[in-house]
Amino acid sequence: MATETVELCKLKLAELKQECLAHGLETKGIKQDLIHRLQAYLEEHTEEESWGDTNRRHPLSSCKKTKTHTLKL
């Protein structure tokens, strides 16, 4: 299975809710709430991973003054 990297701000609300469900996160709220929730999750779990992984992609640039993270699907 291929790994795809996307910006959270480009996902639709339904897609963000699916990602929240997949990571055991709350799915209530507006799009920005879900983005912040996923960002916090990704920051926490990125810190736990080894930086020696050469296949890792760094977070993409911001979207409308919102810090974004990549999400591997």
CSV table of C-alpha atoms in Angstrom, one decimal:
chain,number,residue,atom,x,y,z
A,1,MET,CA,0.0,0.0,0.0
A,2,ALA,CA,1.4,3.4,-1.0
A,3,THR,CA,1.8,6.2,1.6
A,4,GLU,CA,0.1,9.4,0.6
A,5,THR,CA,0.9,12.7,2.3
A,6,VAL,CA,-1.8,15.4,2.5
A,7,GLU,CA,-2.4,18.8,4.2
A,8,LEU,CA,-5.1,18.6,6.8
A,9,CYS,CA,-6.5,22.0,5.7
A,10,LYS,CA,-7.2,20.4,2.3
A,11,LEU,CA,-9.3,17.6,3.7
A,12,LYS,CA,-13.1,17.9,3.8
A,13,LEU,CA,-14.9,17.8,7.1
A,14,ALA,CA,-16.1,14.2,6.5
A,15,GLU,CA,-12.5,13.1,5.8
A,16,LEU,CA,-11.2,14.9,8.9
A,17,LYS,CA,-13.9,13.1,11.0
A,18,GLN,CA,-12.8,9.8,9.5
A,19,GLU,CA,-9.1,10.5,10.5
A,20,CYS,CA,-10.2,11.5,14.0
A,21,LEU,CA,-12.1,8.2,14.3
A,22,ALA,CA,-9.1,6.3,13.0
A,23,HIS,CA,-6.9,7.8,15.8
A,24,GLY,CA,-9.5,7.5,18.5
A,25,LEU,CA,-10.2,11.3,18.7
A,26,GLU,CA,-13.4,13.3,19.3
A,27,THR,CA,-15.2,13.9,16.0
A,28,LYS,CA,-17.4,16.8,17.2
A,29,GLY,CA,-16.8,20.4,16.1
A,30,ILE,CA,-16.1,22.6,13.1
A,31,LYS,CA,-13.4,21.8,10.6
A,32,GLN,CA,-10.9,24.0,12.4
A,33,ASP,CA,-11.5,22.1,15.7
A,34,LEU,CA,-10.8,18.8,13.9
A,35,ILE,CA,-7.7,20.1,12.3
A,36,HIS,CA,-6.4,21.3,15.7
A,37,ARG,CA,-7.2,18.0,17.3
A,38,LEU,CA,-5.4,16.1,14.6
A,39,GLN,CA,-2.4,18.5,14.7
A,40,ALA,CA,-2.1,17.9,18.5
A,41,TYR,CA,-2.3,14.1,18.0
A,42,LEU,CA,0.3,14.2,15.2
A,43,GLU,CA,2.7,16.5,17.2
A,44,GLU,CA,2.5,14.2,20.1
A,45,HIS,CA,3.1,11.0,18.1
A,46,THR,CA,5.7,12.6,15.8
A,47,GLU,CA,7.9,13.3,18.9
A,48,GLU,CA,7.7,9.7,19.9
A,49,GLU,CA,8.9,8.4,16.6
A,50,SER,CA,12.5,8.0,15.6
A,51,TRP,CA,14.0,10.8,13.5
A,52,GLY,CA,16.2,8.2,11.7
A,53,ASP,CA,13.5,7.3,9.3
A,54,THR,CA,14.6,8.4,5.9
A,55,ASN,CA,11.1,8.0,4.4
A,56,ARG,CA,9.7,10.7,6.8
A,57,ARG,CA,8.2,13.8,5.2
A,58,HIS,CA,8.3,17.0,7.1
A,59,PRO,CA,5.1,19.0,7.8
A,60,LEU,CA,4.0,21.1,4.8
A,61,SER,CA,3.7,24.8,4.9
A,62,SER,CA,0.9,26.6,6.7
A,63,CYS,CA,-2.6,27.1,5.4
A,64,LYS,CA,-4.3,30.4,6.2
A,65,LYS,CA,-2.1,31.1,9.2
A,66,THR,CA,-2.8,27.6,10.5
A,67,LYS,CA,0.0,25.3,11.3
A,68,THR,CA,-0.5,22.2,9.3
A,69,HIS,CA,0.9,18.7,9.6
A,70,THR,CA,1.1,15.9,7.1
A,71,LEU,CA,-1.1,12.9,7.5
A,72,LYS,CA,-0.1,9.5,6.0
A,73,LEU,CA,-3.1,7.7,4.6
